[in-house]
Tab-separated table of C-alpha atoms (C1' of nucleotides) in Angstrom:
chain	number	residue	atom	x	y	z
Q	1	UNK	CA	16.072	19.340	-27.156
Q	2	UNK	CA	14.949	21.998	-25.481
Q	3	UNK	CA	16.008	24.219	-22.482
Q	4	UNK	CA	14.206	23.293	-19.146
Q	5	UNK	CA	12.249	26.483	-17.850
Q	6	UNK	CA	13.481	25.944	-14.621
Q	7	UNK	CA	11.628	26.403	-11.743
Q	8	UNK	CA	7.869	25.085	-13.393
Q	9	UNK	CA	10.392	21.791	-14.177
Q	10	UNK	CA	11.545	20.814	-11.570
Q	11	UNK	CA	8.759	20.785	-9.403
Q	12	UNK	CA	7.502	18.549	-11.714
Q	13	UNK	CA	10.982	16.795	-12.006
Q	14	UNK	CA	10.559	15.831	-7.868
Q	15	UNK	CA	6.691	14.744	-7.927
Q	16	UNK	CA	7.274	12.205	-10.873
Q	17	UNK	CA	10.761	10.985	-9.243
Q	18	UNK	CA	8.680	10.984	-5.896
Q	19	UNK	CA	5.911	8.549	-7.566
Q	20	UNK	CA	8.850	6.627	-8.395
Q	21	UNK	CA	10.106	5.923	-5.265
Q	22	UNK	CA	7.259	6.154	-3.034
Q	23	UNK	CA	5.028	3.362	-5.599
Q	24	UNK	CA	7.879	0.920	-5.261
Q	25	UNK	CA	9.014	1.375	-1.678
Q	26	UNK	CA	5.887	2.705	0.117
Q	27	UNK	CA	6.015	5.787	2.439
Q	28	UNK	CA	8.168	3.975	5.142
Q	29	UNK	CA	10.603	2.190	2.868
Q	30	UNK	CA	11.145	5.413	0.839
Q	31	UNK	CA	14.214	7.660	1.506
Q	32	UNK	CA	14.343	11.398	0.679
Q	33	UNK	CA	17.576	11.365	-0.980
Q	34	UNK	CA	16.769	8.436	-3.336
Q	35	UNK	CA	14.237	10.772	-4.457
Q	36	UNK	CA	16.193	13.710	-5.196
Q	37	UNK	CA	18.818	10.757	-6.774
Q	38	UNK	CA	16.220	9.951	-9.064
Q	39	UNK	CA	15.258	13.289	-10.066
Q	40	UNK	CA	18.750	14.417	-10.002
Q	41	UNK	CA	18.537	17.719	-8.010
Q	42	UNK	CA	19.633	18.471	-4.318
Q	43	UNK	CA	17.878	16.963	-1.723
Q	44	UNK	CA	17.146	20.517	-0.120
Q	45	UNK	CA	14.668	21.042	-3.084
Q	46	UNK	CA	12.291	18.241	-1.847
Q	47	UNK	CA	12.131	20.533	0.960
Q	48	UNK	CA	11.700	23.722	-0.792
Q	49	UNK	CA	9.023	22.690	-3.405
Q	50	UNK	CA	7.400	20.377	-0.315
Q	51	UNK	CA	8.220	21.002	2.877
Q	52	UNK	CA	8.092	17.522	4.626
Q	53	UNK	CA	8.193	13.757	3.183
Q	54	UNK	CA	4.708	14.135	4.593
Q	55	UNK	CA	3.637	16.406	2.459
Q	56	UNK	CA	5.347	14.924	-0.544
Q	57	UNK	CA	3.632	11.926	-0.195
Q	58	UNK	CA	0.520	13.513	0.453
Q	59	UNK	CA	1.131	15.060	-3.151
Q	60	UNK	CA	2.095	11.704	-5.172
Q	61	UNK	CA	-0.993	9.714	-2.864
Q	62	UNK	CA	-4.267	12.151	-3.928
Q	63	UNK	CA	-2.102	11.684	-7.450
Q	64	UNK	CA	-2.299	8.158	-7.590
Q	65	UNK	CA	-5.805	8.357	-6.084
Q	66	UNK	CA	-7.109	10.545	-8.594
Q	67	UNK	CA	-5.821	8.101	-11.327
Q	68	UNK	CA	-7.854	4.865	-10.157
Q	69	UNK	CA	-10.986	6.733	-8.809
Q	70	UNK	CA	-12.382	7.588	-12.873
Q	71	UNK	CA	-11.961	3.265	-13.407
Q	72	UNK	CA	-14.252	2.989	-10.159
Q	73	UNK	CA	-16.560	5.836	-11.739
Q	74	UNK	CA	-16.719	3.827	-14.792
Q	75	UNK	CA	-18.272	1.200	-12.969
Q	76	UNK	CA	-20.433	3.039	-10.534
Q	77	UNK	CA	-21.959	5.848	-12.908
Q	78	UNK	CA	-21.824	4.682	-16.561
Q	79	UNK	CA	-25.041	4.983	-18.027
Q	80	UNK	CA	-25.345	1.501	-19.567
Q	81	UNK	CA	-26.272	-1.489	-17.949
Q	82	UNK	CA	-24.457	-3.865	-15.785
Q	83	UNK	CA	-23.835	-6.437	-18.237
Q	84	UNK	CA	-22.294	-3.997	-20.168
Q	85	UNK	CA	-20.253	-2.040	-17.329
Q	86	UNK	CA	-18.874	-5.313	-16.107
Q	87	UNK	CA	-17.674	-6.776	-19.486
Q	88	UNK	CA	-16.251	-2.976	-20.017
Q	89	UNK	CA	-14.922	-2.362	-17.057
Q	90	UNK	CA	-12.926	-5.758	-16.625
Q	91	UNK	CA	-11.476	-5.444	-20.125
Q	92	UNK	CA	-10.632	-2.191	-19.737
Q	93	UNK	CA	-9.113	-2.491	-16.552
Q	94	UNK	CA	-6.140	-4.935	-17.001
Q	95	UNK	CA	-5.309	-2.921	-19.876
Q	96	UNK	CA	-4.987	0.571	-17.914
Q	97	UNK	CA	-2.985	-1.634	-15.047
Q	98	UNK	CA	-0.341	-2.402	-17.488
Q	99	UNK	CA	0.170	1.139	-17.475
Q	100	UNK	CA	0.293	1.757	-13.741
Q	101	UNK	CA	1.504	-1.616	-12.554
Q	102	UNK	CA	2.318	-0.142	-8.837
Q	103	UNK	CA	-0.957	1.735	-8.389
Q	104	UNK	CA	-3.254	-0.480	-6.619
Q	105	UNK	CA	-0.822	-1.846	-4.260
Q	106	UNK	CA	0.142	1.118	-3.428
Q	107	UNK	CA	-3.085	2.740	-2.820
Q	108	UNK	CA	-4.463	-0.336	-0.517
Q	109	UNK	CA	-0.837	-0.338	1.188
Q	110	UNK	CA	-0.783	3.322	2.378
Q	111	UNK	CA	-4.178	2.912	2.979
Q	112	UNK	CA	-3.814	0.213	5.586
Q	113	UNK	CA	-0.879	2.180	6.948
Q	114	UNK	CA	-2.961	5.530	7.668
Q	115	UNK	CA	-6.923	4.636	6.974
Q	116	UNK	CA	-7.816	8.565	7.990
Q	117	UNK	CA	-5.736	9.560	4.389
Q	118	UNK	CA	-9.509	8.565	3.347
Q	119	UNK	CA	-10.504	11.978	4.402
Q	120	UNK	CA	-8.172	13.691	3.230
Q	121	UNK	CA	-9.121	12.204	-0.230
Q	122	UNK	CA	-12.425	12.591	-0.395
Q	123	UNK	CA	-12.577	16.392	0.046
Q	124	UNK	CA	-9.505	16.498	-3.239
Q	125	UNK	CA	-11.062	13.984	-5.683
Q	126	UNK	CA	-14.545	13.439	-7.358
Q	127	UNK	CA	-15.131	10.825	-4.991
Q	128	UNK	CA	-17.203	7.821	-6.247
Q	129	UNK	CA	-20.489	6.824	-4.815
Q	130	UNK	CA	-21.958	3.427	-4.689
Q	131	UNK	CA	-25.471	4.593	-4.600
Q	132	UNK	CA	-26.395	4.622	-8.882
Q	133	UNK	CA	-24.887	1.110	-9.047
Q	134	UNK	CA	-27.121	0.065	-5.613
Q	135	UNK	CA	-30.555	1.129	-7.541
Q	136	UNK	CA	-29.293	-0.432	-10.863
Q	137	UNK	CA	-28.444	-3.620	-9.718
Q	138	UNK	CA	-31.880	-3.443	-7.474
Q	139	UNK	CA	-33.676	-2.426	-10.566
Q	140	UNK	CA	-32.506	-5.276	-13.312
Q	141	UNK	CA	-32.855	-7.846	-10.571
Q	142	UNK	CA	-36.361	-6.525	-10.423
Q	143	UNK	CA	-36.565	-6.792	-13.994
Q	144	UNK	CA	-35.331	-10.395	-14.362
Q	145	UNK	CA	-32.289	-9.466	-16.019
Q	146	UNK	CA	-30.735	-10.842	-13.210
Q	147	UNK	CA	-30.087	-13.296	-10.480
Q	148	UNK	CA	-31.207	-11.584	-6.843
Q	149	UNK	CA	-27.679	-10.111	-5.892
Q	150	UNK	CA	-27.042	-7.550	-3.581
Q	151	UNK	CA	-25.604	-4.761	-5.490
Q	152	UNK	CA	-22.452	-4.086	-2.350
Q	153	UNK	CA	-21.337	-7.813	-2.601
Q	154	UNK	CA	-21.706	-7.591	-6.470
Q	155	UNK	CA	-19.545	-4.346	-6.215
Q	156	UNK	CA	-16.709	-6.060	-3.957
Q	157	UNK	CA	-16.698	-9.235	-6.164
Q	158	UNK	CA	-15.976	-7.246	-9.091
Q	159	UNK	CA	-13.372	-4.961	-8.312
Q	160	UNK	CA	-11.819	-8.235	-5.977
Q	161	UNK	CA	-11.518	-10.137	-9.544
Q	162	UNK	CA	-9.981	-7.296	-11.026
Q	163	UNK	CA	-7.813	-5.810	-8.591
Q	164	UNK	CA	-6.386	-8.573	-6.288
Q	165	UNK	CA	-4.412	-10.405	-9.166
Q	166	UNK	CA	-2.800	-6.947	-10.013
Q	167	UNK	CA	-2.058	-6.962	-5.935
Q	168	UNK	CA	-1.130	-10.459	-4.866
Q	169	UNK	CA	0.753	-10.461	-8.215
Q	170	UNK	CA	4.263	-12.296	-6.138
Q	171	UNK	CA	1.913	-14.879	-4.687
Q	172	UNK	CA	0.085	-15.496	-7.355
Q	173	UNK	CA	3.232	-16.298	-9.818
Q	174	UNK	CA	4.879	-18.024	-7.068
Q	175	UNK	CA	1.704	-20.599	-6.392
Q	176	UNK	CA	1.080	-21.070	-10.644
Q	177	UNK	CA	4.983	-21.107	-10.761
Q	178	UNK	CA	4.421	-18.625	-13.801
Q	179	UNK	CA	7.365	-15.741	-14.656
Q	180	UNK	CA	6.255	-12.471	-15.868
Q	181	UNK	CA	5.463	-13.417	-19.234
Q	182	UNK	CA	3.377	-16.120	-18.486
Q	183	UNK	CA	1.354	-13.918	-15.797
Q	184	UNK	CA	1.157	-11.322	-18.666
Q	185	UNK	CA	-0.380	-14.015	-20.640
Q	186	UNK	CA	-2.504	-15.245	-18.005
Q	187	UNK	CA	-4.079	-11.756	-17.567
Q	188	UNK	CA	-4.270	-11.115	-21.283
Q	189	UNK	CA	-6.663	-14.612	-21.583
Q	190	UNK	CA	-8.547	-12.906	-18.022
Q	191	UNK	CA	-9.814	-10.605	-20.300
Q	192	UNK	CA	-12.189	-12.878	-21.643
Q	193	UNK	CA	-12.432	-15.232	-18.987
Q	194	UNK	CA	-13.169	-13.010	-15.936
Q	195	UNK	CA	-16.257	-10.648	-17.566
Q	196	UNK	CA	-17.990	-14.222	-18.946
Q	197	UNK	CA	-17.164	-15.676	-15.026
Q	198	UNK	CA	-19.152	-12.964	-13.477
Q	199	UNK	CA	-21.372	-12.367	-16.133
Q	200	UNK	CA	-22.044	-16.529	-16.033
Q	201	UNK	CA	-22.967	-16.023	-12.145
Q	202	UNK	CA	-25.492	-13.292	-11.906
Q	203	UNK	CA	-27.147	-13.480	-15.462
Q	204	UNK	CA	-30.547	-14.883	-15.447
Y	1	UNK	CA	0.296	-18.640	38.348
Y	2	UNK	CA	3.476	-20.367	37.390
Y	3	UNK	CA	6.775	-19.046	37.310
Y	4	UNK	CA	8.492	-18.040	34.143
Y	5	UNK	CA	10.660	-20.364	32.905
Y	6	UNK	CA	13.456	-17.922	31.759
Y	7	UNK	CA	14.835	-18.530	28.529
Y	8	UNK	CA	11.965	-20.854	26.237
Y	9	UNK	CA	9.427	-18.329	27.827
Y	10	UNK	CA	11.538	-15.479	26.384
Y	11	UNK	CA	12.168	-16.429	23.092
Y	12	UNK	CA	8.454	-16.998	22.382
Y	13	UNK	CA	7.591	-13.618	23.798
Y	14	UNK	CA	10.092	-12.031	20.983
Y	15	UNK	CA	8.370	-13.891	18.336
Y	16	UNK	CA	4.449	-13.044	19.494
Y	17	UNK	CA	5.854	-9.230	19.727
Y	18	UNK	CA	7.125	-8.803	16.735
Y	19	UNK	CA	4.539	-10.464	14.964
Y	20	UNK	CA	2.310	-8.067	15.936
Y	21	UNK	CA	4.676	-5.128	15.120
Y	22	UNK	CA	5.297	-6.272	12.026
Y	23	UNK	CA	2.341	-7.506	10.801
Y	24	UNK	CA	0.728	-4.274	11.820
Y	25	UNK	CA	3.614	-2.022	10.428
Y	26	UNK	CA	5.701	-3.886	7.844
Y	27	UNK	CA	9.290	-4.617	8.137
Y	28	UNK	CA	10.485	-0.929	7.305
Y	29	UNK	CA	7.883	0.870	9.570
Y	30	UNK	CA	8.825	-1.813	12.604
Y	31	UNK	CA	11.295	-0.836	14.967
Y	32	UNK	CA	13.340	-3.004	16.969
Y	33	UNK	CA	12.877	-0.404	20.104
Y	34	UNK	CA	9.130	-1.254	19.662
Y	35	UNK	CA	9.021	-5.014	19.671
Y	36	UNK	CA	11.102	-5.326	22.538
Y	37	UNK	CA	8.675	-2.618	24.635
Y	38	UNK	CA	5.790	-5.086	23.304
Y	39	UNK	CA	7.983	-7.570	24.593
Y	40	UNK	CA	8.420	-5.979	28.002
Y	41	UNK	CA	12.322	-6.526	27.521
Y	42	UNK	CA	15.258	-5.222	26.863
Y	43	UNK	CA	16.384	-4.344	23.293
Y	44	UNK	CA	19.358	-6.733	23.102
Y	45	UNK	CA	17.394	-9.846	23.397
Y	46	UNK	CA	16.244	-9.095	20.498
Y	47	UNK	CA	19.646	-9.849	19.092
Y	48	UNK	CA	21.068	-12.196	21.596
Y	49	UNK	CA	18.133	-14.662	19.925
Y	50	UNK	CA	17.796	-13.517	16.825
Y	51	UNK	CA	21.128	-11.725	15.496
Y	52	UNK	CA	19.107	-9.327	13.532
Y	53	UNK	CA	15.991	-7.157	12.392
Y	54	UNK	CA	16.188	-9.226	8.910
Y	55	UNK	CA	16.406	-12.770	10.720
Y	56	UNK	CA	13.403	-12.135	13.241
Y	57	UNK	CA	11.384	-10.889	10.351
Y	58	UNK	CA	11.688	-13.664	8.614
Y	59	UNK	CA	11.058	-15.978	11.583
Y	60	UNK	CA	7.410	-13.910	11.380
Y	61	UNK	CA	7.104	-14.230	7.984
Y	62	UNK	CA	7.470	-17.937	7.765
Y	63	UNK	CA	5.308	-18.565	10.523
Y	64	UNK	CA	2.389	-16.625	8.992
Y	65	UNK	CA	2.950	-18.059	5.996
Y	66	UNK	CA	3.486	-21.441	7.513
Y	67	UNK	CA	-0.370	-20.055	8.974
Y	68	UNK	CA	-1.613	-19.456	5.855
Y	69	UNK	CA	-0.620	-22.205	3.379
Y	70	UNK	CA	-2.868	-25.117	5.243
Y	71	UNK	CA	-6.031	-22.663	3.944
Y	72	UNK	CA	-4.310	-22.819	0.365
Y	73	UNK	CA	-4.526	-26.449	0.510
Y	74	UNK	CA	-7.852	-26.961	1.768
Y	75	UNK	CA	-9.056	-26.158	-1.645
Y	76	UNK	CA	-6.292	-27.326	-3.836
Y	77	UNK	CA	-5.431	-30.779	-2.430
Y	78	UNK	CA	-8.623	-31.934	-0.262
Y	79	UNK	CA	-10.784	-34.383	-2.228
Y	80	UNK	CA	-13.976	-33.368	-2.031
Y	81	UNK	CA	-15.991	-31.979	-5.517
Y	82	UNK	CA	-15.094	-28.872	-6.446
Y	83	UNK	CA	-18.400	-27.313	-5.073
Y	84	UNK	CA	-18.320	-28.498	-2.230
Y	85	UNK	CA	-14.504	-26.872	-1.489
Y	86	UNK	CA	-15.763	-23.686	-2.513
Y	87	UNK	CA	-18.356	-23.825	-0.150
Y	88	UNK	CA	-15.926	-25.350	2.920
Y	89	UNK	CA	-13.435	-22.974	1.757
Y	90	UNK	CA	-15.775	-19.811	1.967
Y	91	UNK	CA	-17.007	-20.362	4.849
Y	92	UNK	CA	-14.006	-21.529	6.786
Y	93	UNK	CA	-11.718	-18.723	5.181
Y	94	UNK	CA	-13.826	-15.758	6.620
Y	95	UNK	CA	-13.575	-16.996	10.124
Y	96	UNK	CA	-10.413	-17.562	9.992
Y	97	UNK	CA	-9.582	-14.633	8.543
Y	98	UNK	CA	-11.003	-12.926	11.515
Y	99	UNK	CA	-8.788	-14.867	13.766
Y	100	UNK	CA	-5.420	-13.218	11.954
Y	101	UNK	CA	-6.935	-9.842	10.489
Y	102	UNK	CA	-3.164	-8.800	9.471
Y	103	UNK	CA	-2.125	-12.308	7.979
Y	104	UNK	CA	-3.261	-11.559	4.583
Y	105	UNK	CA	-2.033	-7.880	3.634
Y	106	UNK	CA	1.173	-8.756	5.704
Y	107	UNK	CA	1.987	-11.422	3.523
Y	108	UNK	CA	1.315	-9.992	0.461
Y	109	UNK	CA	2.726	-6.664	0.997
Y	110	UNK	CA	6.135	-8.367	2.257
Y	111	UNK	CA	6.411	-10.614	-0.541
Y	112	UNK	CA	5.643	-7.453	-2.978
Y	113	UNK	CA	8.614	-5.778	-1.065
Y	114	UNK	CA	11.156	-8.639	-1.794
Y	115	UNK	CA	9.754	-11.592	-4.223
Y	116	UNK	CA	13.412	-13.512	-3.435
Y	117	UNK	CA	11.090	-14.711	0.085
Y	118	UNK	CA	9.438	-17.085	-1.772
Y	119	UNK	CA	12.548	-18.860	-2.279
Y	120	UNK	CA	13.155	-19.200	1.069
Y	121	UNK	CA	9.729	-20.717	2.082
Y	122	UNK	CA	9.114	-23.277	-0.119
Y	123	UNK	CA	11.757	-25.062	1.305
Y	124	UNK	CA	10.649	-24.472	4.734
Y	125	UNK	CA	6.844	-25.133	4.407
Y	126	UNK	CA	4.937	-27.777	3.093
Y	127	UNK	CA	3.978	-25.810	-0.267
Y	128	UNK	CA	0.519	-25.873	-2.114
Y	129	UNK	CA	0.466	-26.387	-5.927
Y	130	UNK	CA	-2.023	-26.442	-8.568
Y	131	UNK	CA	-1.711	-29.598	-10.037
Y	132	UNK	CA	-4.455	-31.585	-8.189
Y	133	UNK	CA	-7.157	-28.676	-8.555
Y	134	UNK	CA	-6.347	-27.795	-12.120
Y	135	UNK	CA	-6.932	-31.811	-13.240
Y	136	UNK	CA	-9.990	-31.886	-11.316
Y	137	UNK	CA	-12.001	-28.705	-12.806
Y	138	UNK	CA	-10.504	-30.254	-15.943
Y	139	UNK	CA	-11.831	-33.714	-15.356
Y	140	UNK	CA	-15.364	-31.801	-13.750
Y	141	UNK	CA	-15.384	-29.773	-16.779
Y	142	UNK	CA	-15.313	-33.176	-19.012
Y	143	UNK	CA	-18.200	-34.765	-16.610
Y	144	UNK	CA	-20.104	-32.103	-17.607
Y	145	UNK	CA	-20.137	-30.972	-13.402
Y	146	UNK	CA	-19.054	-27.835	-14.190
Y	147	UNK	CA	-19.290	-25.488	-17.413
Y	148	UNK	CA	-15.800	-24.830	-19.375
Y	149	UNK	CA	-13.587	-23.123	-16.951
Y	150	UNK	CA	-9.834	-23.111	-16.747
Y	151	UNK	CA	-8.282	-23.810	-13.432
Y	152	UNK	CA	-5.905	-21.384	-12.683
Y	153	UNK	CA	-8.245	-18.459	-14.010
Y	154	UNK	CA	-11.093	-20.551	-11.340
Y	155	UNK	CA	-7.950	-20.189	-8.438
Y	156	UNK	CA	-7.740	-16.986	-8.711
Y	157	UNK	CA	-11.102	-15.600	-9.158
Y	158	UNK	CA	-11.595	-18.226	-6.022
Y	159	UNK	CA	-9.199	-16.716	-3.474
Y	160	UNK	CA	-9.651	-13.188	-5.062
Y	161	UNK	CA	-12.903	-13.021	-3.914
Y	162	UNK	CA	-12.259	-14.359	-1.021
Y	163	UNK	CA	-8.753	-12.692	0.534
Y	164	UNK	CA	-9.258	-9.246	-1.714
Y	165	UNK	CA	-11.432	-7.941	0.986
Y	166	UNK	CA	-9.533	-8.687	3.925
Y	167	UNK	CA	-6.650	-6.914	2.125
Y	168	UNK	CA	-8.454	-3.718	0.981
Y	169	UNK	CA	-10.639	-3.112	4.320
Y	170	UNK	CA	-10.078	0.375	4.445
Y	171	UNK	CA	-10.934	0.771	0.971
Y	172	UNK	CA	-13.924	-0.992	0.722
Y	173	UNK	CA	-14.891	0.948	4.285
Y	174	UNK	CA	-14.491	3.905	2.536
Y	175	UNK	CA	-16.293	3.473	-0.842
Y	176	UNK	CA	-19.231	1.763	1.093
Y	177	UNK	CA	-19.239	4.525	3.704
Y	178	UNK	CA	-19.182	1.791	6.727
Y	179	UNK	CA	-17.296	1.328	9.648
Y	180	UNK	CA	-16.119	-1.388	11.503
Y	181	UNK	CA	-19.362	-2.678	12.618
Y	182	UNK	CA	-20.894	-2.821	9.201
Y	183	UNK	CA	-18.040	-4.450	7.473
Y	184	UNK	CA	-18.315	-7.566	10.014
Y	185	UNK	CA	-21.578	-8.123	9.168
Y	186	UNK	CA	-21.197	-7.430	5.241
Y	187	UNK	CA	-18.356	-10.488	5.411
Y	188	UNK	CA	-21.199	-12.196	7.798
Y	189	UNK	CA	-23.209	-12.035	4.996
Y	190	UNK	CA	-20.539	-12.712	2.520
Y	191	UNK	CA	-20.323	-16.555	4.054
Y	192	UNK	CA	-22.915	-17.774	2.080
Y	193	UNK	CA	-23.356	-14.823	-0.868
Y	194	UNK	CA	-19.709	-15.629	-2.123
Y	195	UNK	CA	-20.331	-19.175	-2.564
Y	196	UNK	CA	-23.827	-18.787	-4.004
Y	197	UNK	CA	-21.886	-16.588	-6.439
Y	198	UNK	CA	-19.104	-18.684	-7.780
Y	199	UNK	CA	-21.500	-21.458	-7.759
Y	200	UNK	CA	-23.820	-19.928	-9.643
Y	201	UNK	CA	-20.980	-19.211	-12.213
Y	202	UNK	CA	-19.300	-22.723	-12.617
Y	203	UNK	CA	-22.432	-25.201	-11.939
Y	204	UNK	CA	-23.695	-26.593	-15.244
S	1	DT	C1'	24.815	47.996	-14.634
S	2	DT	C1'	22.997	46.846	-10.604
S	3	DA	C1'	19.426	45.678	-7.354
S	4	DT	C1'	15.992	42.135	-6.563
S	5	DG	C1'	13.722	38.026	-6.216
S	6	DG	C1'	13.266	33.332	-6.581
S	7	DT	C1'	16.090	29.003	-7.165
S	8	DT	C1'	19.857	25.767	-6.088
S	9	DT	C1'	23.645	23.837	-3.600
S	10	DA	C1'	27.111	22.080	-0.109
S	11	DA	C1'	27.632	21.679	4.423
S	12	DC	C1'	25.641	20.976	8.602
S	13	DC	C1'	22.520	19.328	12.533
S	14	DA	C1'	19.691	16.693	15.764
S	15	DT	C1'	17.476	12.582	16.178
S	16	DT	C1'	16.521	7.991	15.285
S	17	DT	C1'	17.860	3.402	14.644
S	18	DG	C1'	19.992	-1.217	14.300
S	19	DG	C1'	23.394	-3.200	16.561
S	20	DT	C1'	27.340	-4.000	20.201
S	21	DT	C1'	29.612	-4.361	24.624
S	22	DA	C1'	30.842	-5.034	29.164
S	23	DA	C1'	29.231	-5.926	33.401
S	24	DC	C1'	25.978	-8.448	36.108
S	25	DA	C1'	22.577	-12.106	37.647
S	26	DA	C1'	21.014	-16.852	37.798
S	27	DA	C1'	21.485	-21.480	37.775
S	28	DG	C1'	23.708	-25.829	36.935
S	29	DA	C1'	27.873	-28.537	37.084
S	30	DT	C1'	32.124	-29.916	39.639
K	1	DA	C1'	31.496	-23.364	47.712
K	2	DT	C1'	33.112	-22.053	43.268
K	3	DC	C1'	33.488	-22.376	38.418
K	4	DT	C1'	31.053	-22.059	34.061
K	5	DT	C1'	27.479	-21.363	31.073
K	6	DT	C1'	23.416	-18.941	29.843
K	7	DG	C1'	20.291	-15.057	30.197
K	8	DT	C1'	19.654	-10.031	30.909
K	9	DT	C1'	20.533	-5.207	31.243
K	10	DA	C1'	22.166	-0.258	30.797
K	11	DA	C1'	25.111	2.307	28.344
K	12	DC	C1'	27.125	3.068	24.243
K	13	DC	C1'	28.221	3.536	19.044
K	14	DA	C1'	28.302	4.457	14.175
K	15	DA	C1'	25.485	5.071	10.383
K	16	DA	C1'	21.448	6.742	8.325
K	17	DT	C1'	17.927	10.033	7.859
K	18	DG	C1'	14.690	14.066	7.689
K	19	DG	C1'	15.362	18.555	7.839
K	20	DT	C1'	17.864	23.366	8.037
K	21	DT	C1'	20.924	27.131	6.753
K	22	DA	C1'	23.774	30.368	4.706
K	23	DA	C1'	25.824	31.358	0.798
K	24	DA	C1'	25.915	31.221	-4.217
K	25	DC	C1'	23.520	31.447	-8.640
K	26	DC	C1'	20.880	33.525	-12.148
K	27	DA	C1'	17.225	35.664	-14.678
K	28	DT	C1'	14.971	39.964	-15.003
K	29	DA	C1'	13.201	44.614	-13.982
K	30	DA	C1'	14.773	49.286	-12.852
DNA sequence: TTATGGTTTAACCATTTGGTTAACAAAGAT
DNA sequence: ATCTTTGTTAACCAAATGGTTAAACCATAA
């Protein structure tokens, strides 16, 4: 219980009401006073602490961006091979959506909205790099650990499987006529049945 | 050269206008302003044939869904073996994909914005279901065609992979460093690559 | 205690936006 | 020809919305 050191708070306060708001109702659907609403301060302190609903958004987007671009890294740069990365990465991931359930959508959405925030990110964030993952997949198809795959089709099949369920997640429970639980359930069994799916297709 | 029939010519002109406005900005970026300029008309047409923002939406939104749902049941009703709708299906999907670039993310964005939609179009379209595809991977599965797979986890890995990158362009632009150019000819490529690679996964 | 500086608020403002209205044009119907 | 219905427009309106301002608040250093 106790006291709020002002200023440092609510500055804080405002960005995590922001993500809120912004997450669920994208940057057009998104009203400045909702936000201060939901952190429960005067809307004139949006403005203070950020200047525009541009700028705000800017602030909660390299955020969000900065959250999903270490899962991508995990992928791209892990050290151990891609067997391993791929039955990693696609257990792992479902699990860390649970905890960010708006994330991806939001991230494509605003993406599609403005595709030159792409710049913007890449100069903030440790900004992943297909290339590692390229020679690796080269190298262990080389080898004749796997199939011949190109390593940029491999890439967008594997974060497709992972992502778009977490994306399309309306459609999705509206074509398997599934509630939340039962999607819930559905992704917990993915966990098994996605990593032996890919792993099934480009294992020799 | 013909002359314009007023009224049916008018009405139609609405609808292709704010299909584009909407599919391109989303029903809270649109503005009514907008689709009548696309229109080349005035503003209260708009609401002389539609009454409001919210009803001319949704006349979009059922018509691209109306758009989308014959794709859905090219692979889940047809009755050809399951390989060879995966291979129909990713072929024919990319193309016409290419046809409606803003079909996909339109849809699912909306439908994240308001689930209640899909209410109101399956009673208006003729809806796909699962039932047919799941008791054929089961009964392909007990042929020993295919290896163990469950059906719904085989949907969604199946239109995953094959709508994910349509929805996430900008993304996948940006992570592969391409631009427009490139990306055509990586989902070129991805005609025959994506089936290979489901295939490759299910085939016994 | 009293300046001083940053912080917070209520009230306000200009613009945008979805929607309406009243008058007008066009084209059948009588 | 004229009455009536339907289509079309410019002007208008009220509400919402992002943003501003001037005054109040409050902790702290002098």
């Amino acid at each position: 219980m106790a006291k709020k050191n002002k200023n440092q708070d609510t500055e804080g306060q405002i960005l995590s009401a922001a993500k809120n708001v912004f997450q669920k109702k994208g940057m057009d659907g998104a009203r400045m006073q909702e936000i201060a609403d939901e952190a429960g301060i005067n809307k004139a302190m949006l403005h203070y602490y950020y200047r525009s609903k541009q700028l705000l958004f800017e602030a909660v987007f390299s955020n969000a961006f900065s959250l999903l671009a270490p899962q991508l890294n995990k992928i791209l740069n892990d050290d151990s091979s891609i067997e391993e990365k791929v039955k990693n990465f696609t257990h792992n991931y479902i699990s860390f959506i649970s905890k960010h359930p708006y994330l991806p959508n939001f991230i494509i959405q605003e993406l599609n909205r403005n595709p030159k925030f792409f710049e913007k990110i890449q100069q903030n964030t440790a900004f992943p790099t297909l290339e590692k993952f390229n020679n690796q997949v080269k190298s262990e198809v080389e080898q004749g650990i796997l199939k011949p795959i190109d390593g940029e089709q491999l890439f967008i099949n594997i974060i497709s499987l992972n992502i778009f369920p977490f994306v399309a997640t309306p459609l999705i429970k509206g074509l398997l006529k599934i509630d939340d639980k039962g999607f819930k359930q559905l992704m917990e069994k993915r966990k098994n049945a996605l990593s032996e799916f890919i792993i099934n297709s480009i294992k020799k």
